[in-house]
PDB file of C-alpha atoms in Angstrom:
ATOM      1  CA  MET A 379       0.000   0.000   0.000  1.00  0.00           C
ATOM      2  CA  SER A 380       1.453   3.416  -0.914  1.00  0.00           C
ATOM      3  CA  GLU A 381       2.078   6.169   1.582  1.00  0.00           C
ATOM      4  CA  GLY A 382      -0.563   8.367  -0.065  1.00  0.00           C
ATOM      5  CA  ASN A 383      -3.300   6.086   1.225  1.00  0.00           C
ATOM      6  CA  ASP A 384      -2.398   6.434   4.948  1.00  0.00           C
ATOM      7  CA  ALA A 385      -5.097   9.107   5.633  1.00  0.00           C
ATOM      8  CA  PRO A 386      -7.445   8.230   8.550  1.00  0.00           C
ATOM      9  CA  PRO A 387     -10.738   6.596   7.524  1.00  0.00           C
ATOM     10  CA  ILE A 388     -13.895   8.743   7.495  1.00  0.00           C
ATOM     11  CA  ILE A 389     -16.889   7.221   9.343  1.00  0.00           C
ATOM     12  CA  VAL A 390     -20.325   8.331   8.191  1.00  0.00           C
ATOM     13  CA  LYS A 391     -23.280   7.828  10.579  1.00  0.00           C
ATOM     14  CA  LYS A 392     -26.643   7.601   8.889  1.00  0.00           C
ATOM     15  CA  VAL A 393     -29.664   9.161  10.629  1.00  0.00           C
ATOM     16  CA  GLN A 394     -32.685   6.906  10.340  1.00  0.00           C
ATOM     17  CA  GLY A 395     -35.608   8.992   9.096  1.00  0.00           C
ATOM     18  CA  GLY A 396     -36.542  12.545  10.005  1.00  0.00           C
ATOM     19  CA  HIS A 397     -38.714  11.836  13.107  1.00  0.00           C
ATOM     20  CA  GLY A 398     -36.637  10.478  15.953  1.00  0.00           C
ATOM     21  CA  HIS A 399     -37.975   9.220  19.291  1.00  0.00           C
ATOM     22  CA  HIS A 400     -39.170  12.115  21.461  1.00  0.00           C
ATOM     23  CA  GLY A 401     -39.595  10.248  24.801  1.00  0.00           C
ATOM     24  CA  GLY A 402     -42.789  10.113  26.914  1.00  0.00           C
ATOM     25  CA  ALA A 403     -43.373  13.830  27.459  1.00  0.00           C
ATOM     26  CA  TRP A 404     -46.293  13.827  25.022  1.00  0.00           C
ATOM     27  CA  LYS A 405     -48.093  11.256  27.165  1.00  0.00           C
ATOM     28  CA  VAL A 406     -47.953  13.542  30.208  1.00  0.00           C
ATOM     29  CA  ALA A 407     -49.247  16.463  28.172  1.00  0.00           C
ATOM     30  CA  TYR A 408     -52.040  14.340  26.752  1.00  0.00           C
ATOM     31  CA  ALA A 409     -53.041  13.087  30.201  1.00  0.00           C
ATOM     32  CA  ASP A 410     -53.198  16.682  31.458  1.00  0.00           C
ATOM     33  CA  PHE A 411     -55.375  17.606  28.501  1.00  0.00           C
ATOM     34  CA  VAL A 412     -57.783  14.711  29.119  1.00  0.00           C
ATOM     35  CA  THR A 413     -58.006  15.555  32.834  1.00  0.00           C
ATOM     36  CA  ALA A 414     -58.753  19.198  32.043  1.00  0.00           C
ATOM     37  CA  MET A 415     -61.459  18.186  29.568  1.00  0.00           C
ATOM     38  CA  MET A 416     -63.029  15.826  32.101  1.00  0.00           C
ATOM     39  CA  ALA A 417     -63.078  18.595  34.725  1.00  0.00           C
ATOM     40  CA  LEU A 418     -64.677  20.933  32.174  1.00  0.00           C
ATOM     41  CA  PHE A 419     -67.416  18.425  31.373  1.00  0.00           C
ATOM     42  CA  ILE A 420     -68.124  17.886  35.092  1.00  0.00           C
ATOM     43  CA  VAL A 421     -68.437  21.639  35.637  1.00  0.00           C
ATOM     44  CA  LEU A 422     -70.753  21.965  32.628  1.00  0.00           C
ATOM     45  CA  TRP A 423     -72.855  19.060  33.918  1.00  0.00           C
ATOM     46  CA  ILE A 424     -73.187  20.634  37.375  1.00  0.00           C
ATOM     47  CA  LEU A 425     -74.175  23.988  35.852  1.00  0.00           C
ATOM     48  CA  GLY A 426     -77.022  22.246  34.083  1.00  0.00           C
ATOM     49  CA  GLN A 427     -78.447  20.675  37.256  1.00  0.00           C
ATOM     50  CA  SER A 428     -81.089  21.962  39.646  1.00  0.00           C
ATOM     51  CA  GLU A 429     -80.260  24.312  42.514  1.00  0.00           C
ATOM     52  CA  GLU A 430     -80.729  21.474  45.038  1.00  0.00           C
ATOM     53  CA  VAL A 431     -78.109  19.322  43.321  1.00  0.00           C
ATOM     54  CA  LYS A 432     -75.714  22.290  43.093  1.00  0.00           C
ATOM     55  CA  GLU A 433     -76.225  22.957  46.802  1.00  0.00           C
ATOM     56  CA  ALA A 434     -75.586  19.317  47.664  1.00  0.00           C
ATOM     57  CA  VAL A 435     -72.376  19.182  45.602  1.00  0.00           C
ATOM     58  CA  ALA A 436     -71.172  22.482  47.063  1.00  0.00           C
ATOM     59  CA  GLY A 437     -71.981  21.227  50.558  1.00  0.00           C
ATOM     60  CA  TYR A 438     -69.878  18.120  50.008  1.00  0.00           C
ATOM     61  CA  PHE A 439     -66.781  20.081  48.984  1.00  0.00           C
ATOM     62  CA  LYS A 440     -67.238  22.618  51.783  1.00  0.00           C
ATOM     63  CA  ASP A 441     -67.713  19.945  54.437  1.00  0.00           C
ATOM     64  CA  PRO A 442     -66.906  16.385  53.292  1.00  0.00           C
ATOM     65  CA  LEU A 443     -67.267  15.043  56.845  1.00  0.00           C
ATOM     66  CA  GLY A 444     -70.917  15.965  56.782  1.00  0.00           C
ATOM     67  CA  PHE A 445     -71.427  13.349  54.096  1.00  0.00           C
ATOM     68  CA  SER A 446     -69.682  10.554  55.943  1.00  0.00           C
ATOM     69  CA  THR A 447     -70.147   8.561  59.058  1.00  0.00           C
ATOM     70  CA  LYS A 448     -66.699   9.264  60.325  1.00  0.00           C
ATOM     71  CA  GLY A 449     -66.693   7.220  63.483  1.00  0.00           C
ATOM     72  CA  THR A 450     -64.272   4.505  64.335  1.00  0.00           C
ATOM     73  CA  GLY A 451     -65.703   2.228  61.685  1.00  0.00           C
ATOM     74  CA  LEU A 452     -64.857   4.653  58.917  1.00  0.00           C
ATOM     75  CA  LEU A 453     -61.408   5.347  60.328  1.00  0.00           C
ATOM     76  CA  ASP A 454     -60.792   1.613  60.342  1.00  0.00           C
ATOM     77  CA  GLY A 455     -62.061   1.321  56.792  1.00  0.00           C
ATOM     78  CA  LYS A 456     -65.139  -0.648  57.831  1.00  0.00           C
ATOM     79  CA  SER A 457     -67.869   1.969  57.484  1.00  0.00           C
ATOM     80  CA  THR A 458     -70.941   1.168  55.446  1.00  0.00           C
ATOM     81  CA  GLY A 459     -72.082   4.759  55.643  1.00  0.00           C
ATOM     82  CA  VAL A 460     -71.587   5.924  52.079  1.00  0.00           C
ATOM     83  CA  ILE A 461     -73.825   8.226  50.083  1.00  0.00           C
ATOM     84  CA  LYS A 462     -76.444   6.097  48.396  1.00  0.00           C
ATOM     85  CA  GLU A 463     -76.437   6.452  44.631  1.00  0.00           C
ATOM     86  CA  ASP A 464     -80.188   6.921  44.387  1.00  0.00           C
ATOM     87  CA  PHE A 465     -79.881  10.103  46.440  1.00  0.00           C
ATOM     88  CA  ILE A 466     -77.309  11.668  44.105  1.00  0.00           C
ATOM     89  CA  LYS A 467     -79.772  12.674  41.440  1.00  0.00           C
ATOM     90  CA  GLU A 468     -81.737  15.689  40.347  1.00  0.00           C
ATOM     91  CA  GLY A 469     -84.304  16.766  42.908  1.00  0.00           C
ATOM     92  CA  SER A 470     -82.593  15.196  45.924  1.00  0.00           C
ATOM     93  CA  SER A 471     -81.992  17.596  48.797  1.00  0.00           C
ATOM     94  CA  PHE A 472     -79.083  18.029  51.153  1.00  0.00           C
ATOM     95  CA  GLN A 473     -81.208  16.865  54.089  1.00  0.00           C
ATOM     96  CA  GLU A 474     -82.309  13.709  52.270  1.00  0.00           C
ATOM     97  CA  MET A 475     -78.682  12.760  51.720  1.00  0.00           C
ATOM     98  CA  GLU A 476     -77.792  13.613  55.308  1.00  0.00           C
ATOM     99  CA  ARG A 477     -80.762  11.597  56.548  1.00  0.00           C
ATOM    100  CA  ALA A 478     -79.405   8.597  54.644  1.00  0.00           C
ATOM    101  CA  GLN A 479     -76.038   9.125  56.313  1.00  0.00           C
ATOM    102  CA  LEU A 480     -77.571   9.315  59.786  1.00  0.00           C
ATOM    103  CA  GLU A 481     -79.591   6.171  59.137  1.00  0.00           C
ATOM    104  CA  ALA A 482     -76.370   4.421  58.136  1.00  0.00           C
ATOM    105  CA  MET A 483     -74.701   5.729  61.294  1.00  0.00           C
ATOM    106  CA  GLY A 484     -77.541   4.336  63.411  1.00  0.00           C
ATOM    107  CA  GLU A 485     -77.178   0.926  61.779  1.00  0.00           C
ATOM    108  CA  GLN A 486     -73.437   1.045  62.322  1.00  0.00           C
ATOM    109  CA  ILE A 487     -73.832   1.917  66.015  1.00  0.00           C
ATOM    110  CA  MET A 488     -76.100  -1.075  66.582  1.00  0.00           C
ATOM    111  CA  ASP A 489     -73.868  -3.337  64.511  1.00  0.00           C
ATOM    112  CA  GLU A 490     -70.730  -2.466  66.439  1.00  0.00           C
ATOM    113  CA  LEU A 491     -72.493  -2.752  69.803  1.00  0.00           C
ATOM    114  CA  SER A 492     -73.785  -6.192  68.821  1.00  0.00           C
ATOM    115  CA  GLN A 493     -70.239  -7.350  68.088  1.00  0.00           C
ATOM    116  CA  LYS A 494     -69.191  -6.774  71.701  1.00  0.00           C
ATOM    117  CA  VAL A 495     -70.083  -9.673  73.977  1.00  0.00           C
ATOM    118  CA  GLU A 496     -70.534  -7.462  77.033  1.00  0.00           C
ATOM    119  CA  PHE A 497     -73.324  -5.498  75.329  1.00  0.00           C
ATOM    120  CA  LYS A 498     -75.362  -8.307  73.777  1.00  0.00           C
ATOM    121  CA  ASN A 499     -77.771  -8.608  76.708  1.00  0.00           C
ATOM    122  CA  LEU A 500     -78.366  -4.839  76.656  1.00  0.00           C
ATOM    123  CA  LEU A 501     -79.186  -4.327  72.973  1.00  0.00           C
ATOM    124  CA  ASP A 502     -82.933  -4.542  73.599  1.00  0.00           C
ATOM    125  CA  GLN A 503     -82.577  -1.430  75.756  1.00  0.00           C
ATOM    126  CA  VAL A 504     -80.932   0.632  72.993  1.00  0.00           C
ATOM    127  CA  LYS A 505     -83.273   2.130  70.386  1.00  0.00           C
ATOM    128  CA  VAL A 506     -82.172   3.993  67.254  1.00  0.00           C
ATOM    129  CA  GLU A 507     -84.500   6.028  65.060  1.00  0.00           C
ATOM    130  CA  ILE A 508     -84.695   9.105  62.846  1.00  0.00           C
ATOM    131  CA  VAL A 509     -86.667  12.004  64.352  1.00  0.00           C
ATOM    132  CA  ASP A 510     -87.318  15.597  63.298  1.00  0.00           C
ATOM    133  CA  GLU A 511     -84.022  16.835  64.759  1.00  0.00           C
ATOM    134  CA  GLY A 512     -81.846  14.047  63.339  1.00  0.00           C
ATOM    135  CA  LEU A 513     -80.709  10.646  64.619  1.00  0.00           C
ATOM    136  CA  ARG A 514     -81.863   9.666  68.099  1.00  0.00           C
ATOM    137  CA  VAL A 515     -80.190   6.938  70.147  1.00  0.00           C
ATOM    138  CA  GLU A 516     -82.040   6.067  73.343  1.00  0.00           C
ATOM    139  CA  MET A 517     -80.874   4.024  76.296  1.00  0.00           C
ATOM    140  CA  ILE A 518     -84.044   2.808  77.992  1.00  0.00           C
ATOM    141  CA  GLU A 519     -84.094   1.572  81.569  1.00  0.00           C
ATOM    142  CA  ALA A 520     -85.256  -1.901  82.524  1.00  0.00           C
ATOM    143  CA  SER A 521     -86.909  -3.175  85.679  1.00  0.00           C
ATOM    144  CA  ASP A 522     -83.512  -4.099  87.102  1.00  0.00           C
ATOM    145  CA  ASP A 523     -82.145  -0.539  86.681  1.00  0.00           C
ATOM    146  CA  ILE A 524     -79.338  -1.400  84.288  1.00  0.00           C
ATOM    147  CA  PHE A 525     -78.169   2.165  83.636  1.00  0.00           C
ATOM    148  CA  PHE A 526     -79.033   4.140  86.787  1.00  0.00           C
ATOM    149  CA  ASP A 527     -80.114   3.206  90.283  1.00  0.00           C
ATOM    150  CA  VAL A 528     -83.575   4.465  91.180  1.00  0.00           C
ATOM    151  CA  GLY A 529     -83.394   8.129  92.174  1.00  0.00           C
ATOM    152  CA  SER A 530     -79.663   8.362  91.355  1.00  0.00           C
ATOM    153  CA  SER A 531     -77.702  10.184  88.663  1.00  0.00           C
ATOM    154  CA  SER A 532     -74.687   7.886  89.066  1.00  0.00           C
ATOM    155  CA  MET A 533     -74.363   5.769  85.954  1.00  0.00           C
ATOM    156  CA  SER A 534     -73.586   2.068  86.071  1.00  0.00           C
ATOM    157  CA  SER A 535     -70.389   0.744  84.509  1.00  0.00           C
ATOM    158  CA  ARG A 536     -72.412  -0.932  81.743  1.00  0.00           C
ATOM    159  CA  GLY A 537     -74.134   2.325  80.879  1.00  0.00           C
ATOM    160  CA  SER A 538     -70.838   4.195  80.836  1.00  0.00           C
ATOM    161  CA  GLN A 539     -69.261   1.592  78.556  1.00  0.00           C
ATOM    162  CA  ILE A 540     -72.081   1.769  76.008  1.00  0.00           C
ATOM    163  CA  LEU A 541     -72.066   5.563  75.966  1.00  0.00           C
ATOM    164  CA  SER A 542     -68.288   5.654  75.633  1.00  0.00           C
ATOM    165  CA  GLN A 543     -68.563   3.363  72.617  1.00  0.00           C
ATOM    166  CA  ILE A 544     -71.236   5.582  71.075  1.00  0.00           C
ATOM    167  CA  GLY A 545     -69.116   8.674  71.751  1.00  0.00           C
ATOM    168  CA  LYS A 546     -66.196   6.992  70.012  1.00  0.00           C
ATOM    169  CA  GLN A 547     -68.329   6.363  66.933  1.00  0.00           C
ATOM    170  CA  LEU A 548     -69.719   9.901  66.833  1.00  0.00           C
ATOM    171  CA  ALA A 549     -66.311  11.524  67.247  1.00  0.00           C
ATOM    172  CA  GLY A 550     -65.276  13.508  64.185  1.00  0.00           C
ATOM    173  CA  LEU A 551     -68.782  14.207  62.894  1.00  0.00           C
ATOM    174  CA  PRO A 552     -69.565  17.871  62.205  1.00  0.00           C
ATOM    175  CA  ASN A 553     -73.062  17.399  63.646  1.00  0.00           C
ATOM    176  CA  LYS A 554     -74.035  18.926  66.959  1.00  0.00           C
ATOM    177  CA  VAL A 555     -75.218  16.538  69.675  1.00  0.00           C
ATOM    178  CA  VAL A 556     -77.978  17.004  72.253  1.00  0.00           C
ATOM    179  CA  VAL A 557     -78.203  14.865  75.398  1.00  0.00           C
ATOM    180  CA  GLU A 558     -81.574  14.474  77.106  1.00  0.00           C
ATOM    181  CA  GLY A 559     -82.631  12.959  80.403  1.00  0.00           C
ATOM    182  CA  HIS A 560     -86.151  11.606  81.048  1.00  0.00           C
ATOM    183  CA  THR A 561     -87.867  10.149  84.095  1.00  0.00           C
ATOM    184  CA  ASP A 562     -91.193   8.450  84.728  1.00  0.00           C
ATOM    185  CA  SER A 563     -93.935  10.238  86.661  1.00  0.00           C
ATOM    186  CA  ARG A 564     -93.052   8.914  90.086  1.00  0.00           C
ATOM    187  CA  PRO A 565     -92.291  11.944  92.271  1.00  0.00           C
ATOM    188  CA  PHE A 566     -88.738  12.119  93.549  1.00  0.00           C
ATOM    189  CA  LYS A 567     -88.486  11.364  97.233  1.00  0.00           C
ATOM    190  CA  GLY A 568     -85.415  12.380  99.126  1.00  0.00           C
ATOM    191  CA  ILE A 569     -83.718  15.759  99.077  1.00  0.00           C
ATOM    192  CA  ARG A 570     -86.099  18.616  99.678  1.00  0.00           C
ATOM    193  CA  GLY A 571     -86.534  20.802  96.617  1.00  0.00           C
ATOM    194  CA  TYR A 572     -84.919  18.177  94.402  1.00  0.00           C
ATOM    195  CA  THR A 573     -87.325  17.064  91.670  1.00  0.00           C
ATOM    196  CA  ASN A 574     -87.401  14.896  88.577  1.00  0.00           C
ATOM    197  CA  PHE A 575     -86.204  17.929  86.629  1.00  0.00           C
ATOM    198  CA  GLU A 576     -82.931  17.988  88.544  1.00  0.00           C
ATOM    199  CA  LEU A 577     -82.656  14.197  88.360  1.00  0.00           C
ATOM    200  CA  SER A 578     -83.209  14.051  84.580  1.00  0.00           C
ATOM    201  CA  ALA A 579     -80.777  16.919  83.943  1.00  0.00           C
ATOM    202  CA  GLU A 580     -78.067  15.364  86.121  1.00  0.00           C
ATOM    203  CA  ARG A 581     -78.500  12.003  84.397  1.00  0.00           C
ATOM    204  CA  ALA A 582     -78.114  13.730  81.027  1.00  0.00           C
ATOM    205  CA  ASN A 583     -74.945  15.365  82.321  1.00  0.00           C
ATOM    206  CA  SER A 584     -73.614  11.976  83.464  1.00  0.00           C
ATOM    207  CA  ALA A 585     -74.287  10.673  79.959  1.00  0.00           C
ATOM    208  CA  ARG A 586     -72.433  13.666  78.522  1.00  0.00           C
ATOM    209  CA  ARG A 587     -69.354  12.829  80.586  1.00  0.00           C
ATOM    210  CA  ALA A 588     -69.411   9.217  79.357  1.00  0.00           C
ATOM    211  CA  LEU A 589     -69.730  10.341  75.718  1.00  0.00           C
ATOM    212  CA  THR A 590     -66.778  12.707  75.969  1.00  0.00           C
ATOM    213  CA  ALA A 591     -64.744  10.040  77.775  1.00  0.00           C
ATOM    214  CA  GLY A 592     -65.256   7.918  74.663  1.00  0.00           C
ATOM    215  CA  GLY A 593     -63.861  10.612  72.383  1.00  0.00           C
ATOM    216  CA  LEU A 594     -66.761  12.921  71.536  1.00  0.00           C
ATOM    217  CA  ASP A 595     -65.542  16.517  71.418  1.00  0.00           C
ATOM    218  CA  ILE A 596     -67.140  18.640  74.137  1.00  0.00           C
ATOM    219  CA  GLU A 597     -67.637  21.361  71.511  1.00  0.00           C
ATOM    220  CA  GLN A 598     -70.010  19.069  69.618  1.00  0.00           C
ATOM    221  CA  ILE A 599     -72.482  19.001  72.505  1.00  0.00           C
ATOM    222  CA  SER A 600     -74.872  21.909  72.052  1.00  0.00           C
ATOM    223  CA  GLU A 601     -77.437  21.208  74.780  1.00  0.00           C
ATOM    224  CA  ILE A 602     -78.097  19.235  77.941  1.00  0.00           C
ATOM    225  CA  ARG A 603     -81.838  18.837  78.500  1.00  0.00           C
ATOM    226  CA  GLY A 604     -83.703  17.610  81.550  1.00  0.00           C
ATOM    227  CA  TYR A 605     -87.343  16.905  80.710  1.00  0.00           C
ATOM    228  CA  ALA A 606     -88.433  15.069  83.871  1.00  0.00           C
ATOM    229  CA  ASP A 607     -91.674  13.299  82.853  1.00  0.00           C
ATOM    230  CA  ASN A 608     -92.771  15.826  80.213  1.00  0.00           C
ATOM    231  CA  LYS A 609     -91.923  13.629  77.220  1.00  0.00           C
ATOM    232  CA  LEU A 610     -93.091  10.174  78.185  1.00  0.00           C
ATOM    233  CA  ARG A 611     -92.270   7.309  75.851  1.00  0.00           C
ATOM    234  CA  ASP A 612     -95.360   5.494  77.096  1.00  0.00           C
ATOM    235  CA  ALA A 613     -97.909   8.224  77.767  1.00  0.00           C
ATOM    236  CA  LYS A 614    -100.610   5.670  78.572  1.00  0.00           C
ATOM    237  CA  ASP A 615     -98.583   4.396  81.522  1.00  0.00           C
ATOM    238  CA  PRO A 616     -96.640   7.299  83.078  1.00  0.00           C
ATOM    239  CA  PHE A 617     -95.047   4.938  85.605  1.00  0.00           C
ATOM    240  CA  ASN A 618     -93.739   2.492  82.988  1.00  0.00           C
ATOM    241  CA  VAL A 619     -90.010   1.900  83.317  1.00  0.00           C
ATOM    242  CA  VAL A 620     -89.476   2.679  79.597  1.00  0.00           C
ATOM    243  CA  ASN A 621     -90.105   6.333  80.391  1.00  0.00           C
ATOM    244  CA  ARG A 622     -86.799   6.416  82.293  1.00  0.00           C
ATOM    245  CA  ARG A 623     -84.194   6.904  79.584  1.00  0.00           C
ATOM    246  CA  ILE A 624     -81.301   8.872  78.138  1.00  0.00           C
ATOM    247  CA  SER A 625     -81.560  10.238  74.592  1.00  0.00           C
ATOM    248  CA  ILE A 626     -78.604  11.213  72.400  1.00  0.00           C
ATOM    249  CA  ILE A 627     -79.672  13.229  69.367  1.00  0.00           C
ATOM    250  CA  VAL A 628     -77.271  13.768  66.458  1.00  0.00           C
ATOM    251  CA  LYS A 629     -78.749  16.865  64.845  1.00  0.00           C
ATOM    252  CA  TYR A 630     -78.952  17.643  61.159  1.00  0.00           C
ATOM    253  CA  THR A 631     -76.241  20.116  60.175  1.00  0.00           C
ATOM    254  CA  LYS A 632     -78.824  22.347  58.493  1.00  0.00           C
TER     255      LYS A 632
END
């Protein structure tokens, strides 16, 4: 080979096509675009709904806890208190949805109490129902005075345990809570000037202490009421033991 051919070789790299690989950035941009379009369609859908639906949706985003049953069951991931689909439709009101939530909370309270062996013999004395103010949970006395001794505002250990459990389940709700005390029509005999009004109010206050011991925030309790025998459960028999009871009312938020 001659010396004139000792020049270094020239390497030519060919570029394949005019559209090289651009990475995955376009996928991110496309995902952002789709998300934005979905949000736009949701907004347009809401704008086309009735005022009641708009109010319900706005209420959820302002106060999500109001649409949940955030007791211990929900914190543990076991709550069944979810908004029912048939309520999320045109014409449904905020209170209808909240009523469904309170009903679910009542069912959950009874379900969790029934799972505890120490409460099984007392479940017949606990009544849950929806009333005008909201959800009412009542602890009704029996002939053997399971919650309070006759004429006393000192609560039994069983009563305190049940109320503590209920307080634990109600903790975290935005709803205000009212605690009521009721007696039968037997006149109080003992301290002079001390009547069934004082007795019912002091029993309600004992119940309040047990609820807060279970975790209910004291700020959630809006009223302590002592009705004496003015709201009998069995009006036909004013002396019936079922008239002696404690009521816990979880009020509607609106």
